[in-house]
Structure formats: structure tokens, C-alpha cells
XYZ file of C-alpha atoms in Angstrom:
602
model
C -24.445 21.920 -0.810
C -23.025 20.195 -3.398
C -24.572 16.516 -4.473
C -21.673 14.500 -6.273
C -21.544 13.398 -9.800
C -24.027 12.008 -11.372
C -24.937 8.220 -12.606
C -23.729 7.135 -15.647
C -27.058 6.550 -17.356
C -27.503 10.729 -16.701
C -24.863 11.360 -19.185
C -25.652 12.792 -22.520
C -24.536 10.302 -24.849
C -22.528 13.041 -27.108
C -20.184 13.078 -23.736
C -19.177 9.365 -23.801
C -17.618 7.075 -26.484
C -18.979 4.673 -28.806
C -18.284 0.794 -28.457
C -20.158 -0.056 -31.580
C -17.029 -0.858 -34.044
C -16.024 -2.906 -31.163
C -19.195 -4.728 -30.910
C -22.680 -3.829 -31.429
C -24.317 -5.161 -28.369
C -22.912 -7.157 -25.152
C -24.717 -10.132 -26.210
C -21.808 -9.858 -29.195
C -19.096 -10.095 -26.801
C -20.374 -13.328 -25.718
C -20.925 -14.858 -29.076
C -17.365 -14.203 -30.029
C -16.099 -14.928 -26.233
C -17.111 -18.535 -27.524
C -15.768 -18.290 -30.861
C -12.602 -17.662 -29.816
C -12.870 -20.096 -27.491
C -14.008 -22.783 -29.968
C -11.265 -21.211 -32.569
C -8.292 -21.610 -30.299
C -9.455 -25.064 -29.586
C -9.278 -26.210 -32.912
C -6.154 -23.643 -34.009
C -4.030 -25.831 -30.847
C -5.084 -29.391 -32.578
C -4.163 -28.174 -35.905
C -0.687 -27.200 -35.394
C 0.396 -28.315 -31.578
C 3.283 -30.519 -31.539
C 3.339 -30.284 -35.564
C 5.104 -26.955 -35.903
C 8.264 -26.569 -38.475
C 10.514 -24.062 -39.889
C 8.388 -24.350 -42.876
C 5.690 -23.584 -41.565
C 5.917 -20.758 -38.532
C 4.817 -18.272 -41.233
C 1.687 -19.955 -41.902
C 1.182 -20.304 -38.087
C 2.292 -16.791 -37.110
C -0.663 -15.418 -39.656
C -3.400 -17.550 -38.019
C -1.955 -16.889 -34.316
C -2.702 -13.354 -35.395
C -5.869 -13.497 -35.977
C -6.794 -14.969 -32.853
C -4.895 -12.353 -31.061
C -6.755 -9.888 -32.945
C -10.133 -10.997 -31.495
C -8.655 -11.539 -28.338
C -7.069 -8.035 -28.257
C -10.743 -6.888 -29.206
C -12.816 -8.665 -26.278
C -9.972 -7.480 -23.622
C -10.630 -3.690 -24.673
C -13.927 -3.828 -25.088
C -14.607 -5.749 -21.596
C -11.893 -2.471 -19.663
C -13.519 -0.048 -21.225
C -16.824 -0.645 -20.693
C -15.996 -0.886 -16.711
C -13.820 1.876 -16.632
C -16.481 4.219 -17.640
C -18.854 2.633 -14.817
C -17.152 -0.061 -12.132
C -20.714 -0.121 -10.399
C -22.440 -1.453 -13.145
C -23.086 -5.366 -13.074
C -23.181 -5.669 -16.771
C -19.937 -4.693 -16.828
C -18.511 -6.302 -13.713
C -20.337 -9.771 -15.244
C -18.674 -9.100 -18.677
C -15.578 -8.592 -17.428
C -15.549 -11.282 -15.075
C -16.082 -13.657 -17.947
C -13.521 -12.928 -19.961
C -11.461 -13.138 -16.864
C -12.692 -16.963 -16.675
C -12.142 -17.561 -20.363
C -8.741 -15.656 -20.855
C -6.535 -18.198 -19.548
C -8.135 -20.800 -21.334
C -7.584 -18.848 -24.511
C -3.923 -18.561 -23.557
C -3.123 -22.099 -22.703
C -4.747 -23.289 -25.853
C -1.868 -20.745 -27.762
C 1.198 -20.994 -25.877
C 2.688 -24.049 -27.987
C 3.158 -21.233 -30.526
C 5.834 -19.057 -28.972
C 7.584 -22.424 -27.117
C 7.272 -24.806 -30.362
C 9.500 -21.897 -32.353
C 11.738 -21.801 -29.657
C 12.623 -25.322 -30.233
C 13.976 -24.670 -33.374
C 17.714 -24.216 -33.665
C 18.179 -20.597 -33.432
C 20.083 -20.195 -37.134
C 16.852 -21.490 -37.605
C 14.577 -19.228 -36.312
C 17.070 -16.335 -37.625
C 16.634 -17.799 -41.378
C 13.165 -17.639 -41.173
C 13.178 -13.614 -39.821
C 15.090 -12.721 -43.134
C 11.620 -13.349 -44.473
C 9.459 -12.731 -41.897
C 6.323 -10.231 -41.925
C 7.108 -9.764 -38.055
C 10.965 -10.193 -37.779
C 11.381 -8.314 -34.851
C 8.951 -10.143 -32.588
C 11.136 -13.368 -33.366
C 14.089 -11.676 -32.761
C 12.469 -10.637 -29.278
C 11.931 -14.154 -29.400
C 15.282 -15.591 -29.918
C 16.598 -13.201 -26.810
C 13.571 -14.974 -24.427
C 15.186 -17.887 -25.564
C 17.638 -18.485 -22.157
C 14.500 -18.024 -20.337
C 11.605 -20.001 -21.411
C 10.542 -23.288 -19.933
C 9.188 -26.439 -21.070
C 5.834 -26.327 -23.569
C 3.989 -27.806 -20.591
C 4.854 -25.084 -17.971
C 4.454 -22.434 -20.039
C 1.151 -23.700 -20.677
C 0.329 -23.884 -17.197
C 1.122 -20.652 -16.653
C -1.028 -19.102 -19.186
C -3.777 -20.915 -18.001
C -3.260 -19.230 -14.326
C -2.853 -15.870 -16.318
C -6.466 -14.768 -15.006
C -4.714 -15.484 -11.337
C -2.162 -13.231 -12.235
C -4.108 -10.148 -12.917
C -6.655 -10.790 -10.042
C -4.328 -8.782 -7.609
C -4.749 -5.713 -9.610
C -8.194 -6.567 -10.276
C -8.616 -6.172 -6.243
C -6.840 -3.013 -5.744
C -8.933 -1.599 -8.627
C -12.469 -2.946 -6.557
C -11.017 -1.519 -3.246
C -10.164 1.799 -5.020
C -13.197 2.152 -6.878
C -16.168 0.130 -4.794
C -14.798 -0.250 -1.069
C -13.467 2.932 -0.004
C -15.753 5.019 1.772
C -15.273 8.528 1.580
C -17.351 10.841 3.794
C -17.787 14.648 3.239
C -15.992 17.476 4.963
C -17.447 20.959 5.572
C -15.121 23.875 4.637
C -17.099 27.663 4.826
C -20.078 25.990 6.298
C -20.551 23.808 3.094
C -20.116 20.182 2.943
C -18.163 18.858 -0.235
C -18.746 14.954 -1.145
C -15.378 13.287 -1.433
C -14.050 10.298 -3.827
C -11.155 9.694 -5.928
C -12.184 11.287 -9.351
C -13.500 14.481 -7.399
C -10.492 14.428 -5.408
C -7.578 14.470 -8.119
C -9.500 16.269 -10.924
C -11.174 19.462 -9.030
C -9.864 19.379 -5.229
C -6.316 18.442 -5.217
C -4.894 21.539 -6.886
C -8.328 23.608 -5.688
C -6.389 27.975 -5.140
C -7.592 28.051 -1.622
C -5.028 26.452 0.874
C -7.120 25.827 3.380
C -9.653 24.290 1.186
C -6.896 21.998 -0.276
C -5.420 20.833 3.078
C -9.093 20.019 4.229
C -9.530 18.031 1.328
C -6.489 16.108 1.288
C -6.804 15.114 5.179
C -9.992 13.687 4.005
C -9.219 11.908 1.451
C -6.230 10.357 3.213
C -8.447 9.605 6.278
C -10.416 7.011 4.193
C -7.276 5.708 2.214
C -5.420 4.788 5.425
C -8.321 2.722 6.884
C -7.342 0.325 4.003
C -3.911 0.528 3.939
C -3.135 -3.271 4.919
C -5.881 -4.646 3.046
C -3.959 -2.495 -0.213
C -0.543 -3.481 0.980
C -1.444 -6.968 1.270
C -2.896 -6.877 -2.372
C -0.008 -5.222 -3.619
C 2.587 -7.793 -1.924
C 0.552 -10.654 -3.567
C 1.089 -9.149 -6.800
C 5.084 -8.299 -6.768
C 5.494 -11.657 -4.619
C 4.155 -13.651 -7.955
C 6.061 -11.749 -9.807
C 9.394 -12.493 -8.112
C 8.295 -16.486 -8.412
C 7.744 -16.643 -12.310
C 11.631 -14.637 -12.406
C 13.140 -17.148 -10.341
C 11.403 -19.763 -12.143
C 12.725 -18.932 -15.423
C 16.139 -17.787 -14.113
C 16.543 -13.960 -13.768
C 18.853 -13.043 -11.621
C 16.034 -10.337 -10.197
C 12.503 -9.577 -11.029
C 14.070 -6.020 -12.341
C 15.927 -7.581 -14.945
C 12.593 -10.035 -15.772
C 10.417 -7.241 -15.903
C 12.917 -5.295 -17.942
C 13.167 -7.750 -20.462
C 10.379 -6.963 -23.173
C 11.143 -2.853 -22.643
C 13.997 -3.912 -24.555
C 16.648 -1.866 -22.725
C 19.641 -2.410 -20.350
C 19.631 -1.936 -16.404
C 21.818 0.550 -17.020
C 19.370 2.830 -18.630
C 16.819 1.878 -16.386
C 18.556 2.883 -13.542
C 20.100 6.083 -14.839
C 16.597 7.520 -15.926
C 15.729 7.235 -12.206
C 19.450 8.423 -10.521
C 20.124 11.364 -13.077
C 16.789 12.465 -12.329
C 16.732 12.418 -8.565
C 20.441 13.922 -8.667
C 19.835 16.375 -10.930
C 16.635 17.269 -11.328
C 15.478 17.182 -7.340
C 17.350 20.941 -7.115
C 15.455 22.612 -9.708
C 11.699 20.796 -8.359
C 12.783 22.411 -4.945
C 13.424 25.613 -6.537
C 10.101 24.871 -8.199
C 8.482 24.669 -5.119
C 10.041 27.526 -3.273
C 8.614 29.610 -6.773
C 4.861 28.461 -6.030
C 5.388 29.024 -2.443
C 6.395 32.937 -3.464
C 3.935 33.008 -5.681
C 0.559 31.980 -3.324
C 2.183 33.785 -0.598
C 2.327 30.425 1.712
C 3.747 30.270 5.601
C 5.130 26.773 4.111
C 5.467 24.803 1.211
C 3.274 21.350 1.723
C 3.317 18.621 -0.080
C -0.469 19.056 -0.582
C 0.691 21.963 -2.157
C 2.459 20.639 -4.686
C -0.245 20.243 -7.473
C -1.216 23.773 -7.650
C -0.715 26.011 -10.807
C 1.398 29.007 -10.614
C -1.778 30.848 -11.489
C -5.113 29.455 -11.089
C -6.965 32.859 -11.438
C -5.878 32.997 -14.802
C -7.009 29.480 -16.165
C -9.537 29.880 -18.867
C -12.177 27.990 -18.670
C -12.864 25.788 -22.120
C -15.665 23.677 -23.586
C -14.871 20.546 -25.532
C -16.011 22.302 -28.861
C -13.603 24.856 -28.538
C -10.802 22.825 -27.341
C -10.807 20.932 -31.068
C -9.367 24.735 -32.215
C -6.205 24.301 -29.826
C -5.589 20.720 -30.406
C -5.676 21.030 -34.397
C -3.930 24.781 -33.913
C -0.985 22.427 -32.230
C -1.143 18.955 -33.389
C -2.216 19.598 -37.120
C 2.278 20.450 -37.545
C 1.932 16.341 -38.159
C 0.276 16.480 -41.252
C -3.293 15.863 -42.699
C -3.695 12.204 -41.949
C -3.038 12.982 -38.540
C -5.366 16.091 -38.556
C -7.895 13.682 -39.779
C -7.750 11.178 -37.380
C -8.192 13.614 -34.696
C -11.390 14.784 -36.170
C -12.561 11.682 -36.152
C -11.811 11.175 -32.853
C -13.982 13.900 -32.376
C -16.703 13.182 -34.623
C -17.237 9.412 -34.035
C -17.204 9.330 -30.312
C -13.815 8.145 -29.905
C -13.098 10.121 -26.580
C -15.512 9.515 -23.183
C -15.382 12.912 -21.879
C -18.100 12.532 -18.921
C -17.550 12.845 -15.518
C -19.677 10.052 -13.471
C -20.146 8.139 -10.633
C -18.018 4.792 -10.981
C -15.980 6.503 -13.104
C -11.969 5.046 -13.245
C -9.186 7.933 -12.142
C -7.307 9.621 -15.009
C -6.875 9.465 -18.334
C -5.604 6.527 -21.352
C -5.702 5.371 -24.754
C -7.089 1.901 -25.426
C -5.875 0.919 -29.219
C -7.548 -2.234 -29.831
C -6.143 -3.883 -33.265
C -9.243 -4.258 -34.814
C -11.038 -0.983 -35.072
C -9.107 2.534 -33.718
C -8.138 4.091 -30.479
C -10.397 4.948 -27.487
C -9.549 7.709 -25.388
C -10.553 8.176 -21.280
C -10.744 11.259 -20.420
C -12.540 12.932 -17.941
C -13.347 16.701 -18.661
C -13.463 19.269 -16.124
C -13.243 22.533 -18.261
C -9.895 23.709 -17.251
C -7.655 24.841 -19.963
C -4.917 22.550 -19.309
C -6.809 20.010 -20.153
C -5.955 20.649 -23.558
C -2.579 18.804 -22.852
C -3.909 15.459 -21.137
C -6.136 15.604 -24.488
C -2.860 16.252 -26.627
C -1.387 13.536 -24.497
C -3.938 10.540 -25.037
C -4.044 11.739 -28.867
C -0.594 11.081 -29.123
C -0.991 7.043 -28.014
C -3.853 7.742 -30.680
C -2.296 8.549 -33.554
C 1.118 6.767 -33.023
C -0.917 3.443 -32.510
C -3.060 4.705 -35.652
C -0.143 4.836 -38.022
C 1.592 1.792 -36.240
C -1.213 -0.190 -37.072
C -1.738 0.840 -40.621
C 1.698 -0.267 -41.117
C 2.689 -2.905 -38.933
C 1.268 -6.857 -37.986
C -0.184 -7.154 -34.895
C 2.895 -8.916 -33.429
C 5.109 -6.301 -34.304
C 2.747 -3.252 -33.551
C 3.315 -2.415 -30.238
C 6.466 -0.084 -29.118
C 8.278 -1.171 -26.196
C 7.196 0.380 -22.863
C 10.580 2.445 -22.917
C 9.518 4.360 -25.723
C 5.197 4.072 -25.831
C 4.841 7.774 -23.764
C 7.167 9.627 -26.422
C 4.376 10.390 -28.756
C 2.095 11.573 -25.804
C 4.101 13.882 -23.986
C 5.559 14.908 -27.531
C 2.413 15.969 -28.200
C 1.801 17.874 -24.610
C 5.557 19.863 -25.809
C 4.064 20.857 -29.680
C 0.795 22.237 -27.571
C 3.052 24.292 -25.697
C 5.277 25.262 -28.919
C 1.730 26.540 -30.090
C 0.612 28.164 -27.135
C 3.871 30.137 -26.661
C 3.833 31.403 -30.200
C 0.248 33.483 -29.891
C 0.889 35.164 -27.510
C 3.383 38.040 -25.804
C 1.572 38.618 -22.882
C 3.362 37.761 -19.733
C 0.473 36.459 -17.779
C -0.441 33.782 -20.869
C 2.969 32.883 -20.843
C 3.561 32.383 -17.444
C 0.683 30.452 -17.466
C 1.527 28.326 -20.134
C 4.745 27.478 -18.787
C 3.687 26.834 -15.234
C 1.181 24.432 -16.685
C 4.048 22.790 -18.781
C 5.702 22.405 -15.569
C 2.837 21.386 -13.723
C 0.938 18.998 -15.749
C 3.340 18.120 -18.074
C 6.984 17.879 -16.481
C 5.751 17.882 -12.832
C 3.367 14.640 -13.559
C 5.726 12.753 -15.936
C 9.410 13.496 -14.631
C 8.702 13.791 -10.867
C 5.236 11.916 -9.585
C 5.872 9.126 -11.830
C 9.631 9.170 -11.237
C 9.842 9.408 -7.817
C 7.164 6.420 -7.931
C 9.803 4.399 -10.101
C 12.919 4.986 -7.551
C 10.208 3.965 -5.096
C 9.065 0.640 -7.060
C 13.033 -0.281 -7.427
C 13.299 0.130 -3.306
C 10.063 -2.185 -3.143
C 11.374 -4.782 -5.890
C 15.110 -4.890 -4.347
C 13.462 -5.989 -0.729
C 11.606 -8.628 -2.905
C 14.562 -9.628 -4.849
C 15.878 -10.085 -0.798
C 13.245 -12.591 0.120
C 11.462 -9.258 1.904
C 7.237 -9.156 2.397
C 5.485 -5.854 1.887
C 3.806 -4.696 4.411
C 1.957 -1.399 4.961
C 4.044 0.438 7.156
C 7.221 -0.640 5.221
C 5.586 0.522 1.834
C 4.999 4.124 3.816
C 8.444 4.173 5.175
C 9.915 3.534 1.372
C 7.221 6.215 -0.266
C 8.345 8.810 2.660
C 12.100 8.585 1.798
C 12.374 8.761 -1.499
C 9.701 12.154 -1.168
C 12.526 12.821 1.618
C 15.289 12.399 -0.420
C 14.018 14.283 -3.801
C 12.508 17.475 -2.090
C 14.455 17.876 0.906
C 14.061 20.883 3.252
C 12.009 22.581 -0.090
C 8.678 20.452 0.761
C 7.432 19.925 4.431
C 6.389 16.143 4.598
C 2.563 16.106 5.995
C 0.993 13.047 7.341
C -0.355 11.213 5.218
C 2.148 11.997 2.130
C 3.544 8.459 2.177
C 0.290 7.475 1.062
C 0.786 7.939 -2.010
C 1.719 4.842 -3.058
C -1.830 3.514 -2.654
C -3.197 5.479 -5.409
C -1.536 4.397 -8.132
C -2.349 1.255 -10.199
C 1.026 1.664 -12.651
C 2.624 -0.766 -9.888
C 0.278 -3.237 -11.287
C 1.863 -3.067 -15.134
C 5.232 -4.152 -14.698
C 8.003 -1.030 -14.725
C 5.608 1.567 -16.079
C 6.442 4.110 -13.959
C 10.282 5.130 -15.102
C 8.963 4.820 -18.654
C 6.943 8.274 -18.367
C 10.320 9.963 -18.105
C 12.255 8.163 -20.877
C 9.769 8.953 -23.034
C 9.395 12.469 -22.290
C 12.883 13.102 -22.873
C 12.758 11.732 -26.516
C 9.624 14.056 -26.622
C 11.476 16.919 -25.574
C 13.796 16.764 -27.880
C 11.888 15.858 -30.791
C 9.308 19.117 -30.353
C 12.722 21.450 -30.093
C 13.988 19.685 -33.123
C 10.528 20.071 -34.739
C 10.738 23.482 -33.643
C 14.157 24.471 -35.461
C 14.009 21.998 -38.609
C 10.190 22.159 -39.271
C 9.385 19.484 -41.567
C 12.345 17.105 -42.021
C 12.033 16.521 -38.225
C 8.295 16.127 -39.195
C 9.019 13.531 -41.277
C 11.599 11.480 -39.247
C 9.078 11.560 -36.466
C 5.929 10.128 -38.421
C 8.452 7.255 -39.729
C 9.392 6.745 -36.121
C 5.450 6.273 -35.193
C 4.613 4.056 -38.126
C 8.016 1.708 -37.557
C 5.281 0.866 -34.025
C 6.976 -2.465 -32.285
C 9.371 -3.210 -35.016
C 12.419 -1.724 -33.657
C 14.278 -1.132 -30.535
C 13.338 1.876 -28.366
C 17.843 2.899 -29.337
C 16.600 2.595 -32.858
C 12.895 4.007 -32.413
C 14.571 6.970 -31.517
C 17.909 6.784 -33.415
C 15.297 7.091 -36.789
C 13.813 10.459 -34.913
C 17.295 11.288 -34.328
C 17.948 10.986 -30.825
C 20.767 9.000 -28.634
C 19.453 7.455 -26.113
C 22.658 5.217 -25.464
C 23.695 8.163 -23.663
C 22.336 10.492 -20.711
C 22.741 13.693 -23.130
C 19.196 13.410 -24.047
C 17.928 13.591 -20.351
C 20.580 15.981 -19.283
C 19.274 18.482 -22.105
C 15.870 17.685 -20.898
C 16.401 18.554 -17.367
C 18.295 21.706 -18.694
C 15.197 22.630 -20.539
C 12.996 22.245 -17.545
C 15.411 24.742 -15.350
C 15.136 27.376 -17.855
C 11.067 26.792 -17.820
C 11.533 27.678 -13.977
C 14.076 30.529 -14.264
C 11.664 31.991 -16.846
C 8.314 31.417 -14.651
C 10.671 33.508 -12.228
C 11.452 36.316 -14.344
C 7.870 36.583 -15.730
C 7.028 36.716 -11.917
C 8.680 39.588 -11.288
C 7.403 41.636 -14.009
C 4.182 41.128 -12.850
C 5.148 42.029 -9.395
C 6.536 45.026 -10.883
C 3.682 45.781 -12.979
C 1.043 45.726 -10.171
């Protein structure tokens, strides 16, 4: 009988990151909580009310360096709950910051509202000689939108209140769902989220799988209207602060620092469901052939064309695949990996408390953190290629960018990941003729890469524009409404390919990107400039090479049109994502052909 993960404090410390360059000890955190504090305090009475063309400069440099601390105590206070949400230390930490945050934010907000008083020629004179020009040009376009100095100060006081929704769905996800065992061969298997979606959801035995998923469901369902409720609460605030400042829809609010139209926004989502839906079903049909299934489920879904033929992998060896495909970028970026490595930048342990999936935290003031949590499996390799490629765009970024103009726009922050998830195939391809590998390679492109970022997190965009167009109509969110929107859109993308079980519409509760705004659709767009970018690494070598490392060190200081004009890609136009969706149906017609050999061959 198995017994679950273990506790955190069981974990050999070689498995789990180091938060010393954040800050040595907790009781650190809580000096500089009040520093900050105190600092902010004293930054508002030096320049509130007093702020000048001549000066903003001046201001924006000491702003900074607030933000900087403040960018440091948010990380450090995530990460050290994400690893363990049990833990009181953390929960207490966390809860803290949550109580000084706003405080922190009122005290600053004159900044950003005191510029926008100027005249804009103003404003515009001053980016000619700015070190951040873009962030005042983002500015300048907020400009129609921002209220008076003393509203905006009230609501970044009530920032905390903001985030407390999400802060709720992550305690009922994490702390309040009760998840009971179910016996499969005689054998009882403990169930919770981490187990579920890293080791059972995509387990080779169907019966096993379908077991595991009605269990997991089971629990998620008793909380469905306590989630729904939480969820509605958040988007419901939302839609307040976009009528407040006058968008026409909270779309178009939350749209506005991604930097890009509506009209790209809503052709990554149509062109996608249009286009790419036929060759997902075909997909599907494939890995029903393949596992020889009565039907195709949509508990079925996650499974790899080939799960007998997954190689097991240690972390130690999986530094030999990562450098074999990443080290194309050149030695700094080689070097940063190692580090990554070598310093205990990456928590690799699998524990109790332990947050779902993986990230990359890239605090400002020391390097990037990556969550992982490591199961052995081979494709693993690629979420690792993945969260290395927020690392070492935010890396370079950073070394050559301000603070303020650091951070890419949300459109185009998942190109370097799933960039790097395309040169790991590129590598994996090119060592080796065997038809097994290389079905196996591709199915887990398909799988893990395409599967996760084109359709789950796709079809959870087209299903977040459903939710936020009943909002925009003066709509609440209730459970069974949030199922009924989650089942059609699965209805509507996989059609007669995927039989619907109860409990698919689900879904929606497991997913905290709802939380960040329009996250979702942004996996997509930035796997298409990924795509393309690894096939034009591919055929130039290293002028594309080149063109893409200027691209990650330009970070926030340009437009996702231009971030990806410099790496050479049009993303005015829906050539990009049709070429990327032509790519992926040749992946599928090839995982086809390489089935039939082996058919043949046995």
C-alpha cells in the first residue's frame, strides 16, 4: 500500500532551492518588511504633491529601488509557501506581507498619477531621455484611464483585498479539499492534487486512470460552489475597477498592459479552435489506435503515445540533455544554467503541501527560482527546458534593463519557455534514427508541449472570454453556469473525437491562471513566436541565435509586435500561428507514419 509523499522537513536539502540570496533567515524578511515600510513613508513625504518634469528622473530611480525590495519580499514570501502551504511559518509570513502590501502601495501611487499630470508633450520630452522610456510611454497610453491621485491611492491600499480571492481558491485547493483513497488491483492509492496531475493522470493503464480521475473529481465537486463563488468574487472586482476607469469591457482593461489589440487576442483563440480543433481530434483518434481503446475519453487525453518507452531519468543526468539542447544560446546562457544547477536554484522535491506544477520566480534583486516538481520521467526534461527559458530571458533582461522596463508583456513572456521546449526537441530528433525514439519524442512534443500550451490553456482562454462576456453583461458566476461554459467549449473543440465524461467540465476548478488576468491565451501566442524562432534557429544557426538573445535582453522595453519583429517574426498577422498549426499537423501525420512502421515491424 502506498503511504503518500512525504513532509517537507524529510526532504534532502540538495532536492529543494536555496532562499539565502533572498534573505538569510525569516526574521530578515521582517526587518526589511519594516524598512520598506518606514522607506516608503518617508519616499511619499519627500516627493508627494512636489513632483516636476525636472525631476521624474530623480523620482523614477528612487521609486525603483523601493520596488526592488518590494519585488524581493513578494517572491520570497510565494515561494517559501509554495514549497509547503501547511507550514505556519510560511502561512504567517505571507500573511504579513499581505497586511503590509497595500500600505506599501498607497504610500507610492502619487508616482505613476503625479506624472500623469504633466502635459503629455511633457511626459514625451522627458522619454527622449529616459532610462525607462517605454514604461512612460505605457504610461502616456493609461493616460485616458487613470483616476484622481486620491482614488488611485485608495485602491492600492485595498490591493491586499484584491488578491485575497485567489488567495482562497489557493487554501481550498491546497488545505480544504479532502481527497480519500481508491483501491484499484486490491491496492489502495492516496489521492491529492500533485499525485494526481504528476503520476496518475496520464498513468498507461485505462482502468487505473479512469479510477483515478472519478476520484479526484468526486472531492473537487463537493466544493464546487464554495470555488465558483470565490472565483465570481474575483472577476466581479475586476469588472468594477474597468467600469470605474472607463473600459468599455473588462477584456479590453485586462488587455491593456499585454500591449496588444482585441483583435489579436481574439484571433489567437478563434484560429485556434477553427483550425487547430481538426488536427487535436485526429490527435485523439491516433492515441485511441494506438492504446487500443473501446473509446476515446477525455480522461484519456493526457496519455503519451508510448508510455512503455519513457526512460526513466535522474536529475544529474538530465543536466546532459538540457546543456546538449539549450547550450545552441551561447556560453552565458550555458552558465547560468549550471548555476541553476549548482546553487540550488531549482526545488525539485516532491512533498506534502507542495503547490501544483511548475514556474519561474525572477525576483529583481538576486536570480531566478525555478518550481519544479520531479517525478523521473523523461519528459520532464521539457517542463525543465521550459522554466529555464523564463530563467534565462529574465537573466539577460535584467542585466540589461531597469526594473521598470524589465518585464515583457504577458503576450510575449512564454516565448522563451516553450522556445526552449522546441530547441529540446530540435536536439532530441537529431540523435537519433530510431523510430520508437522518435515517435516518442514527437508524441511528447505533442503531448506536453503543444497539447498543454495550444489546447488546455487555449481552450481555457475561449472559456475565460465566455465567463468575462457574461460579466461584461451584468451576469454572476455560478457553479453550474461555469460547468455548462467549460463543457461547451470541450464540446465545441473535440467534437464527436472525445466522449465528454462526467466530471470533464470540472476543469475549470483546477486552474489558478483565471486568477492572473488573461494568462491563459498568452501560452499560445507565445508558443507560436517559439515555433518559429527554433525552425529559424534550425535553418540560419547563429544569426537567428543572435536576433533571439537581443530579443531576450530588450526584456519590457518594447512591444510584444516589436519583441518579435527584432527575432524576426510578424505577429500583426495570423501567418505565424497558421505556420504553427501547420507544423503541429505534420507532428501528427508523422506520429502516424512512424506508427505504422512499428505495426509493420512487429
Amino acid at each position: 500500500m502506498s503511504t503518500g509523499l512525504p513532509s517537507r522537513k524529510d526532504i534532502p536539502t540538495q532536492e529543494t532551492w536555496d532562499l539565502k540570496d533572498l534573505f538569510e533567515s525569516d526574521e530578515q524578511f521582517y526587518t526589511t518588511l519594516k524598512e520598506v515600510l518606514d522607506a516608503s513613508k518617508a519616499f511619499n513625504q519627500k516627493y508627494k504633491d512636489k513632483i516636476e518634469a525636472n525631476i521624474v528622473e530623480k523620482v523614477l530611480v528612487e521609486f525603483e529601488e523601493i520596488l526592488i525590495q518590494l519585488d524581493r519580499l513578494g517572491n520570497y514570501a510565494e515561494l517559501r509557501l509554495s514549497v509547503d502551504a501547511s507550514s505556519e511559518d510560511a502561512q504567517t509570513l505571507s500573511a504579513k506581507l499581505s497586511t503590509s502590501y497595500g500600505k506599501i502601495t498607497s504610500q507610492l501611487s502619487f508616482v505613476e498619477s503625479e506624472i500623469l499630470l504633466l502635459p503629455s508633450s511633457e511626459i514625451e520630452s522627458i522619454m527622449a531621455h529616459s532610462e525607462v522610456p517605454h514604461y512612460l510611454e505605457k504610461l502616456i497610453k493609461r493616460k485616458p484611464y487613470q483616476l484622481s491621485p486620491e482614488v488611485e491611492e485608495v485602491l492600492a491600499s485595498l490591493s491586499p483585498t484584491f488578491q485575497s480571492a485567489y488567495e482562497l481558491y489557493g487554501t481550498t485547493k491546497m488545505l480544504d479539499i479532502a481527497f480519500e483513497s481508491f483501491e484499484h488491483n486490491h491496492i489502495n492509492y492516496p489521492m491529492d492534487y500533485a499525485t494526481f496531475e504528476n503520476e496518475y493522470e496520464d498513468n498507461p493503464d485505462p482502468e487505473f486512470r479512469r479510477k483515478s480521475f472519478e476520484s479526484f473529481n468526486n472531492a473537487l465537486r463537493k466544493y464546487q460552489h464554495t470555488t465558483a463563488a470565490t472565483y465570481n468574487q474575483h472577476v466581479q472586482q475586476e469588472k468594477i475597477e474597468a467600469d470605474l476607469r472607463g473600459y468599455d469591457s473588462v477584456i479590453d482593461y485586462l488587455l491593456q498592459d499585454h500591449e496588444v489589440t482585441r483583435e489579436m487576442y481574439n484571433r489567437q483563440i478563434d484560429v485556434i479552435m477553427s483550425d487547430l480543433a481538426p488536427v487535436m481530434q485526429k490527435y485523439a483518434k491516433l492515441l485511441q489506435r494506438i492504446h487500443g481503446l473501446d473509446k476515446m475519453r477525455f480522461e484519456d487525453l493526457k496519455i503519451s503515445v508510448d508510455p512503455s518507452y519513457e526512460p526513466e531519468i535522474s536529475v544529474e543526468d538530465s543536466k546532459k540533455y538540457i546543456h546538449g539542447a539549450l547550450d545552441v544560446l551561447g556560453d552565458d546562457y550555458a552558465q547560468m544554467i549550471d548555476k541553476a544547477y549548482n546553487h540550488r536554484w531549482i526545488d525539485f522535491a516532491q512533498n506534502k503541501g507542495k503547490d501544483t506544477g511548475a514556474y519561474c520566480a525572477s525576483p529583481y534583486f538576486t536570480h531566478s527560482y525555478v518550481f519544479i516538481s520531479w517525478t523521473g520521467k523523461m519528459e520532464e526534461t521539457f517542463v525543465l527546458a521550459h522554466e529555464l527559458g523564463h530563467a534565462g530571458h529574465f537573466t539577460l533582461a535584467q542585466q540589461h534593463q531597469k526594473l521598470l522596463d524589465s518585464e515583457a508583456s504577458m503576450y510575449f513572456v512564454e516565448a522563451p519557455s516553450t522556445m526552449n521546449e522546441m530547441l529540446m526537441a530540435n536536439y532530441l530528433f537529431s540523435n537519433s534514427e530510431d523510430p520508437k525514439f522518435k515517435r516518442w519524442v514527437i508524441g511528447s512534443i505533442l503531448s506536453r508541449t503543444y497539447y498543454h500550451n495550444m489546447v488546455t490553456h487555449l481552450l481555457e482562454a475561449a472559456y475565460q472570454r465566455e465567463v468575462y462576456h457574461k460579466v461584461d453583461n451584468g451576469e454572476s458566476l455560478t457553479a453550474p453556469v461555469l460547468n455548462s461554459i467549460m463543457r461547451d467549449v470541450y464540446e465545441q473543440f473535440f467534437g464527436d473525437a472525445v466522449e465528454l465524461t462526467n466530471s470533464a467540465e470540472l476543469t475549470w476548478m483546477r486552474q489558478p491562471h483565471y486568477y492572473m488576468g488573461l494568462y491563459s491565451y498568452t501560452y499560445s501566442a507565445g508558443l507560436t513566436i517559439g515555433t518559429v524562432v527554433s525552425q529559424k534557429i534550425k535553418q540560419e544557426g547563429q544569426p537567428a541565435v543572435d536576433a533571439w538573445l537581443n530579443t531576450l535582453k530588450a526584456g519590457g522595453s518594447k512591444t510584444p509586435v516589436e519583441l518579435a519583429k527584432i527575432a524576426g517574426v510578424d505577429i500583426t498577422t495570423d501567418a505565424p500561428l497558421k505556420a504553427t498549426i501547420k507544423y503541429i499537423s505534420e507532428l501528427v501525420d508523422e506520429v502516424e507514419t512512424l506508427t505504422d512502421q512499428i505495426e509493420q515491424q512487429n
